[in-house]
mmCIF file of C-alpha atoms in Angstrom:
data_model
loop_
_atom_site.group_PDB
_atom_site.id
_atom_site.type_symbol
_atom_site.label_atom_id
_atom_site.label_comp_id
_atom_site.label_asym_id
_atom_site.label_seq_id
_atom_site.Cartn_x
_atom_site.Cartn_y
_atom_site.Cartn_z
ATOM 1 C CA MET A 9 8.315 57.665 -64.078
ATOM 2 C CA SER A 10 6.135 55.523 -61.899
ATOM 3 C CA SER A 11 8.348 52.494 -62.165
ATOM 4 C CA GLU A 12 11.291 54.833 -60.949
ATOM 5 C CA THR A 13 9.297 55.938 -58.154
ATOM 6 C CA VAL A 14 8.518 52.250 -56.968
ATOM 7 C CA THR A 15 12.028 51.230 -57.347
ATOM 8 C CA SER A 16 13.405 53.989 -55.039
ATOM 9 C CA THR A 17 10.910 53.516 -52.368
ATOM 10 C CA THR A 18 11.158 49.725 -52.093
ATOM 11 C CA THR A 19 14.913 49.884 -51.770
ATOM 12 C CA PRO A 20 15.861 52.372 -48.993
ATOM 13 C CA ALA A 21 19.491 52.985 -48.590
ATOM 14 C CA ALA A 22 19.038 52.338 -44.823
ATOM 15 C CA THR A 23 17.864 48.702 -45.514
ATOM 16 C CA PRO A 24 21.349 46.974 -45.936
ATOM 17 C CA ALA A 25 22.573 48.427 -42.518
ATOM 18 C CA ALA A 26 19.400 47.445 -40.803
ATOM 19 C CA THR A 27 20.040 43.779 -41.816
ATOM 20 C CA THR A 28 23.563 43.427 -40.924
ATOM 21 C CA THR A 29 23.265 44.627 -37.552
ATOM 22 C CA THR A 30 24.876 42.073 -35.007
ATOM 23 C CA THR A 31 24.464 41.676 -31.262
ATOM 24 C CA THR A 32 26.958 40.331 -28.834
ATOM 25 C CA ALA A 33 24.028 39.172 -26.468
ATOM 26 C CA VAL A 34 24.528 35.818 -25.424
ATOM 27 C CA ASN A 35 21.707 33.210 -24.894
ATOM 28 C CA LEU A 36 22.746 30.906 -21.919
ATOM 29 C CA GLU A 37 19.639 28.779 -21.985
ATOM 30 C CA GLN A 38 20.900 26.240 -24.133
ATOM 31 C CA VAL A 39 23.045 23.055 -24.409
ATOM 32 C CA ALA A 40 26.555 24.430 -23.389
ATOM 33 C CA TYR A 41 30.141 23.389 -22.966
ATOM 34 C CA PHE A 42 31.286 25.837 -20.198
ATOM 35 C CA LEU A 43 34.886 25.867 -18.659
ATOM 36 C CA VAL A 44 35.979 27.846 -15.642
ATOM 37 C CA THR A 45 39.562 28.365 -14.326
ATOM 38 C CA GLY A 46 40.040 29.410 -10.594
ATOM 39 C CA ALA A 47 36.702 27.969 -10.087
ATOM 40 C CA SER A 48 37.393 26.774 -6.490
ATOM 41 C CA ARG A 49 36.618 30.025 -4.493
ATOM 42 C CA GLY A 50 35.840 33.701 -4.806
ATOM 43 C CA ILE A 51 34.619 35.218 -8.240
ATOM 44 C CA GLY A 52 35.369 32.047 -10.321
ATOM 45 C CA ALA A 53 33.256 29.740 -8.078
ATOM 46 C CA LYS A 54 30.262 32.379 -7.906
ATOM 47 C CA MET A 55 30.338 33.030 -11.858
ATOM 48 C CA ALA A 56 30.504 29.126 -12.478
ATOM 49 C CA ILE A 57 27.464 28.481 -10.306
ATOM 50 C CA GLU A 58 25.319 31.386 -11.322
ATOM 51 C CA THR A 59 25.937 30.777 -15.095
ATOM 52 C CA ALA A 60 25.760 27.128 -15.088
ATOM 53 C CA ARG A 61 22.238 27.648 -13.443
ATOM 54 C CA LYS A 62 20.943 28.947 -16.762
ATOM 55 C CA PHE A 63 22.173 26.006 -18.791
ATOM 56 C CA LYS A 64 19.926 23.265 -20.463
ATOM 57 C CA ALA A 65 19.854 19.670 -19.689
ATOM 58 C CA GLY A 66 23.029 17.766 -21.266
ATOM 59 C CA SER A 67 25.348 20.670 -20.716
ATOM 60 C CA VAL A 68 28.961 19.970 -19.446
ATOM 61 C CA VAL A 69 30.604 22.244 -16.824
ATOM 62 C CA VAL A 70 34.358 21.856 -16.315
ATOM 63 C CA LEU A 71 35.934 23.368 -13.365
ATOM 64 C CA LEU A 72 39.738 23.731 -13.027
ATOM 65 C CA ALA A 73 41.714 25.075 -10.018
ATOM 66 C CA ARG A 74 44.685 23.824 -7.585
ATOM 67 C CA SER A 75 42.370 23.124 -4.876
ATOM 68 C CA ALA A 76 40.496 19.686 -5.292
ATOM 69 C CA SER A 77 38.317 20.396 -2.179
ATOM 70 C CA GLY A 78 37.297 23.921 -3.264
ATOM 71 C CA LEU A 79 36.306 22.527 -6.743
ATOM 72 C CA GLU A 80 34.311 19.799 -5.148
ATOM 73 C CA SER A 81 32.510 22.333 -3.043
ATOM 74 C CA THR A 82 31.734 24.493 -6.274
ATOM 75 C CA ARG A 83 30.638 21.228 -8.063
ATOM 76 C CA ALA A 84 28.190 20.519 -5.416
ATOM 77 C CA GLU A 85 26.655 23.944 -5.440
ATOM 78 C CA ILE A 86 26.224 23.790 -9.177
ATOM 79 C CA LEU A 87 24.383 20.511 -9.231
ATOM 80 C CA ALA A 88 22.122 21.927 -6.384
ATOM 81 C CA VAL A 89 21.044 24.623 -8.610
ATOM 82 C CA ASN A 90 21.073 22.650 -11.748
ATOM 83 C CA PRO A 91 20.986 18.793 -11.344
ATOM 84 C CA HIS A 92 20.639 18.313 -15.182
ATOM 85 C CA VAL A 93 24.348 19.224 -15.935
ATOM 86 C CA THR A 94 27.394 16.984 -15.874
ATOM 87 C CA VAL A 95 30.103 18.891 -13.867
ATOM 88 C CA VAL A 96 33.670 17.680 -14.303
ATOM 89 C CA THR A 97 36.557 18.882 -12.005
ATOM 90 C CA SER A 98 40.289 18.738 -12.487
ATOM 91 C CA SER A 99 42.812 19.906 -9.905
ATOM 92 C CA VAL A 100 45.676 21.218 -11.969
ATOM 93 C CA ASP A 101 48.506 23.809 -11.477
ATOM 94 C CA LEU A 102 47.945 26.311 -14.265
ATOM 95 C CA ALA A 103 51.504 27.723 -13.765
ATOM 96 C CA THR A 104 52.999 24.789 -15.403
ATOM 97 C CA ALA A 105 50.119 22.994 -17.385
ATOM 98 C CA SER A 106 51.302 21.823 -20.821
ATOM 99 C CA LYS A 107 49.237 21.974 -24.076
ATOM 100 C CA GLU A 108 49.141 18.156 -23.872
ATOM 101 C CA LEU A 109 47.750 18.091 -20.344
ATOM 102 C CA LEU A 110 45.055 20.760 -21.251
ATOM 103 C CA ASN A 111 43.881 19.020 -24.352
ATOM 104 C CA GLU A 112 43.738 15.605 -22.235
ATOM 105 C CA ILE A 113 41.367 17.513 -19.724
ATOM 106 C CA LEU A 114 39.106 18.690 -22.730
ATOM 107 C CA ASP A 115 39.152 15.180 -24.187
ATOM 108 C CA LYS A 116 38.350 13.470 -20.839
ATOM 109 C CA SER A 117 35.542 15.852 -20.172
ATOM 110 C CA LEU A 118 33.752 15.280 -23.652
ATOM 111 C CA GLY A 119 33.886 11.514 -23.446
ATOM 112 C CA LYS A 120 32.638 10.200 -26.679
ATOM 113 C CA GLN A 121 30.304 13.122 -27.061
ATOM 114 C CA PRO A 122 30.830 15.110 -30.484
ATOM 115 C CA THR A 123 31.400 18.659 -29.734
ATOM 116 C CA ASP A 124 29.055 19.723 -32.540
ATOM 117 C CA ARG A 125 25.969 18.862 -29.885
ATOM 118 C CA PHE A 126 26.700 22.067 -27.995
ATOM 119 C CA GLY A 127 25.046 25.339 -29.006
ATOM 120 C CA LEU A 128 27.406 27.285 -27.092
ATOM 121 C CA ALA A 129 31.192 26.768 -26.131
ATOM 122 C CA CYS A 130 32.155 29.253 -23.207
ATOM 123 C CA VAL A 131 35.563 29.767 -21.412
ATOM 124 C CA ILE A 132 35.971 32.026 -18.396
ATOM 125 C CA HIS A 133 39.373 32.719 -17.813
ATOM 126 C CA ASN A 134 39.311 33.621 -14.228
ATOM 127 C CA VAL A 135 42.665 32.323 -12.750
ATOM 128 C CA GLY A 136 44.886 35.137 -11.326
ATOM 129 C CA THR A 137 47.284 35.632 -8.677
ATOM 130 C CA VAL A 138 48.233 39.186 -7.257
ATOM 131 C CA GLY A 139 52.024 38.405 -7.117
ATOM 132 C CA ASN A 140 54.621 39.631 -4.882
ATOM 133 C CA ILE A 141 53.124 43.103 -3.426
ATOM 134 C CA GLY A 142 55.928 43.502 -0.483
ATOM 135 C CA ARG A 143 58.220 44.765 -3.046
ATOM 136 C CA LYS A 144 58.415 47.814 -5.553
ATOM 137 C CA ALA A 145 58.950 47.236 -9.071
ATOM 138 C CA THR A 146 62.672 48.093 -8.937
ATOM 139 C CA ASP A 147 63.260 45.251 -6.356
ATOM 140 C CA LEU A 148 61.659 42.674 -8.700
ATOM 141 C CA ASP A 149 64.805 41.295 -10.173
ATOM 142 C CA ASP A 150 64.152 37.458 -9.991
ATOM 143 C CA ARG A 151 63.569 36.073 -13.579
ATOM 144 C CA THR A 152 62.479 32.823 -12.146
ATOM 145 C CA GLU A 153 59.569 34.613 -10.112
ATOM 146 C CA TRP A 154 58.805 36.678 -13.170
ATOM 147 C CA GLU A 155 58.364 33.641 -15.349
ATOM 148 C CA GLN A 156 56.290 31.903 -12.664
ATOM 149 C CA TYR A 157 53.909 34.882 -12.442
ATOM 150 C CA PHE A 158 53.357 35.046 -16.251
ATOM 151 C CA GLY A 159 53.186 31.378 -16.499
ATOM 152 C CA THR A 160 50.135 31.367 -14.221
ATOM 153 C CA ASN A 161 48.499 34.518 -15.560
ATOM 154 C CA VAL A 162 49.304 34.800 -19.142
ATOM 155 C CA PHE A 163 51.164 31.963 -20.714
ATOM 156 C CA THR A 164 48.797 29.014 -19.718
ATOM 157 C CA VAL A 165 45.647 31.204 -20.059
ATOM 158 C CA ALA A 166 46.750 31.817 -23.818
ATOM 159 C CA VAL A 167 47.587 28.190 -24.399
ATOM 160 C CA LEU A 168 44.386 26.914 -22.857
ATOM 161 C CA ASN A 169 42.292 29.313 -24.926
ATOM 162 C CA SER A 170 43.957 28.129 -28.133
ATOM 163 C CA CYS A 171 43.214 24.481 -27.202
ATOM 164 C CA PHE A 172 39.649 25.484 -26.223
ATOM 165 C CA LEU A 173 38.856 27.349 -29.367
ATOM 166 C CA ARG A 174 40.429 24.794 -31.624
ATOM 167 C CA LYS A 175 38.633 21.955 -29.989
ATOM 168 C CA PHE A 176 35.261 23.707 -30.322
ATOM 169 C CA GLN A 177 35.678 25.291 -33.742
ATOM 170 C CA SER A 178 32.463 23.530 -34.976
ATOM 171 C CA VAL A 179 30.218 24.981 -32.360
ATOM 172 C CA PRO A 180 28.088 27.923 -33.606
ATOM 173 C CA GLY A 181 28.634 30.249 -30.651
ATOM 174 C CA LYS A 182 32.130 30.505 -29.133
ATOM 175 C CA LEU A 183 32.719 32.911 -26.193
ATOM 176 C CA ALA A 184 35.945 33.793 -24.375
ATOM 177 C CA ILE A 185 35.727 35.723 -21.267
ATOM 178 C CA ASN A 186 38.873 37.217 -19.562
ATOM 179 C CA ILE A 187 38.470 38.232 -16.066
ATOM 180 C CA THR A 188 40.320 41.553 -16.275
ATOM 181 C CA SER A 189 40.977 44.699 -13.952
ATOM 182 C CA LYS A 190 41.320 48.318 -14.006
ATOM 183 C CA ALA A 191 44.922 47.431 -13.071
ATOM 184 C CA CYS A 192 45.575 46.631 -16.722
ATOM 185 C CA LEU A 193 44.716 50.482 -17.465
ATOM 186 C CA VAL A 194 45.883 52.426 -14.376
ATOM 187 C CA PRO A 195 49.294 51.624 -12.396
ATOM 188 C CA PHE A 196 48.760 50.858 -8.602
ATOM 189 C CA GLN A 197 51.811 50.921 -6.241
ATOM 190 C CA SER A 198 52.921 47.497 -5.181
ATOM 191 C CA MET A 199 51.115 45.671 -7.714
ATOM 192 C CA THR A 200 53.685 45.431 -10.407
ATOM 193 C CA TYR A 201 53.182 41.867 -11.270
ATOM 194 C CA TYR A 202 49.314 42.226 -11.269
ATOM 195 C CA CYS A 203 49.286 45.418 -13.444
ATOM 196 C CA ALA A 204 51.884 43.977 -16.195
ATOM 197 C CA GLY A 205 50.240 40.467 -16.120
ATOM 198 C CA LYS A 206 46.653 41.958 -16.583
ATOM 199 C CA ALA A 207 47.762 44.437 -19.410
ATOM 200 C CA ALA A 208 49.395 41.786 -21.295
ATOM 201 C CA ARG A 209 46.522 39.336 -20.901
ATOM 202 C CA GLU A 210 43.833 41.742 -21.900
ATOM 203 C CA MET A 211 45.700 42.789 -25.063
ATOM 204 C CA TYR A 212 45.997 39.202 -25.994
ATOM 205 C CA PHE A 213 42.215 38.886 -25.923
ATOM 206 C CA ARG A 214 41.660 42.117 -27.876
ATOM 207 C CA VAL A 215 43.771 40.903 -30.499
ATOM 208 C CA LEU A 216 41.871 37.507 -30.510
ATOM 209 C CA ALA A 217 38.472 39.369 -30.809
ATOM 210 C CA GLU A 218 39.960 41.254 -33.953
ATOM 211 C CA GLU A 219 41.252 38.214 -35.633
ATOM 212 C CA GLU A 220 38.455 35.593 -34.870
ATOM 213 C CA ALA A 221 35.349 37.627 -35.283
ATOM 214 C CA ALA A 222 34.768 35.965 -38.587
ATOM 215 C CA ALA A 223 34.992 32.589 -36.942
ATOM 216 C CA GLY A 224 31.994 33.393 -34.665
ATOM 217 C CA VAL A 225 34.329 34.065 -31.687
ATOM 218 C CA THR A 226 33.052 36.577 -29.212
ATOM 219 C CA VAL A 227 35.350 37.992 -26.492
ATOM 220 C CA LEU A 228 34.395 39.912 -23.269
ATOM 221 C CA ASN A 229 37.200 41.598 -20.918
ATOM 222 C CA TYR A 230 35.173 41.790 -17.835
ATOM 223 C CA SER A 231 36.636 43.881 -14.936
ATOM 224 C CA PRO A 232 34.646 43.052 -11.850
ATOM 225 C CA GLY A 233 35.573 46.030 -9.465
ATOM 226 C CA PRO A 234 36.918 45.797 -6.116
ATOM 227 C CA VAL A 235 35.584 42.535 -4.602
ATOM 228 C CA ASP A 236 35.704 40.984 -1.154
ATOM 229 C CA THR A 237 37.967 38.110 -1.957
ATOM 230 C CA ASP A 238 41.272 36.534 -0.602
ATOM 231 C CA MET A 239 43.258 38.659 -3.085
ATOM 232 C CA THR A 240 41.925 42.020 -1.719
ATOM 233 C CA VAL A 241 42.367 40.681 1.892
ATOM 234 C CA ASP A 242 45.938 40.055 1.043
ATOM 235 C CA LEU A 243 46.336 43.523 -0.655
ATOM 236 C CA GLN A 244 44.985 45.035 2.570
ATOM 237 C CA ALA A 245 47.301 43.312 4.965
ATOM 238 C CA ASN A 246 50.551 43.089 2.976
ATOM 239 C CA SER A 247 50.883 45.784 0.302
ATOM 240 C CA ASN A 248 54.034 47.780 0.739
ATOM 241 C CA ALA A 249 52.120 50.831 -0.271
ATOM 242 C CA PRO A 250 50.087 52.602 2.496
ATOM 243 C CA GLU A 251 47.519 54.115 -0.164
ATOM 244 C CA ILE A 252 46.654 50.629 -1.338
ATOM 245 C CA ARG A 253 46.171 49.299 2.274
ATOM 246 C CA ASP A 254 44.250 52.353 3.165
ATOM 247 C CA TYR A 255 41.870 51.968 0.136
ATOM 248 C CA PHE A 256 40.823 48.376 0.880
ATOM 249 C CA LYS A 257 40.360 49.125 4.572
ATOM 250 C CA GLY A 258 38.122 52.124 3.587
ATOM 251 C CA LEU A 259 35.899 49.843 1.400
ATOM 252 C CA ARG A 260 35.558 47.368 4.050
ATOM 253 C CA ASP A 261 35.124 50.048 6.672
ATOM 254 C CA THR A 262 32.200 51.507 4.814
ATOM 255 C CA THR A 263 30.996 48.205 3.502
ATOM 256 C CA THR A 264 31.217 49.616 -0.238
ATOM 257 C CA ILE A 265 33.583 46.805 -1.281
ATOM 258 C CA LEU A 266 31.725 44.703 -3.890
ATOM 259 C CA THR A 267 30.477 41.077 -3.063
ATOM 260 C CA THR A 268 30.852 38.087 -5.483
ATOM 261 C CA ASP A 269 27.109 38.042 -5.762
ATOM 262 C CA GLN A 270 26.931 41.711 -7.015
ATOM 263 C CA THR A 271 29.696 41.358 -9.583
ATOM 264 C CA THR A 272 28.420 38.166 -10.826
ATOM 265 C CA ALA A 273 24.955 39.580 -11.453
ATOM 266 C CA LYS A 274 26.203 42.532 -13.137
ATOM 267 C CA PHE A 275 28.648 40.121 -15.511
ATOM 268 C CA LEU A 276 25.670 38.174 -16.416
ATOM 269 C CA HIS A 277 23.322 41.274 -17.072
ATOM 270 C CA ILE A 278 26.136 42.634 -19.476
ATOM 271 C CA LEU A 279 26.676 39.384 -21.213
ATOM 272 C CA GLN A 280 22.915 38.492 -21.688
ATOM 273 C CA ASN A 281 22.000 41.943 -23.047
ATOM 274 C CA GLY A 282 25.077 42.399 -25.199
ATOM 275 C CA LEU A 283 26.200 45.450 -23.443
ATOM 276 C CA PHE A 284 29.718 45.195 -25.014
ATOM 277 C CA LYS A 285 31.451 45.037 -28.254
ATOM 278 C CA SER A 286 33.575 42.135 -28.657
ATOM 279 C CA GLY A 287 37.056 42.603 -27.389
ATOM 280 C CA ASP A 288 36.021 45.696 -25.149
ATOM 281 C CA HIS A 289 37.212 46.304 -21.644
ATOM 282 C CA VAL A 290 33.850 46.546 -19.624
ATOM 283 C CA ASP A 291 34.071 47.526 -16.139
ATOM 284 C CA TYR A 292 31.647 46.705 -13.275
ATOM 285 C CA TYR A 293 30.713 50.475 -12.868
ATOM 286 C CA ASP A 294 30.184 50.790 -16.651
ATOM 287 C CA HIS A 295 26.576 49.811 -16.402
#
């Protein structure tokens, strides 16, 4: 009787669940390989700077965008806040970048360094364009324009992500971050391309999270909220929908539009505290 009592009290049913609890919290204070697309300005530049600020010496930061001068500006700001990292820039048009070119960029940035020297491999897929906002959905009948839009915003994102995860499969911590939008969930007039592209792109990353969980890949779909960027300036000035123009004008008039500093701070808070399940859509206003 006594031995049965001892057995039951030392192996409570709750123990297995407690020991298998996992967290998505990311430790950025380690040696990392970090790649950011659309890093020449706006949200991409600010996220690159503030995330790289936290890495340990020996980390490698890779910045991709079309604007060489914008990339150099971001590079200088990163080195000002963390001179102990290596920053590599590559001016590339992600609308047409091939798998071979993307692999070449990864290889050159590494040099002869083995990938297993990194504790974290992180990619932020920030690249994004709003598309033709001057026409309604029924007027978008140019197949080439559709292909160019999805080439930049969906196809190359997926190809780059595959190249990245294949290259760093030996790294213990692998993190893929997709900068998404409320527009992938809610339709907005004049934003056909943007809404369709964001929806396709986020579903790709949600499937990725399901398939690669056992391989140690963590996925965050982060929606940064309405931010004061060139894209929202374009929407305010050129959208064919008065409601959209008035919405962004109202945000600016009341100074309630978010800054890149605000959304980046929230992003890092969510990431470092694990306030998400891998694959989830997490909005700025959720926390």
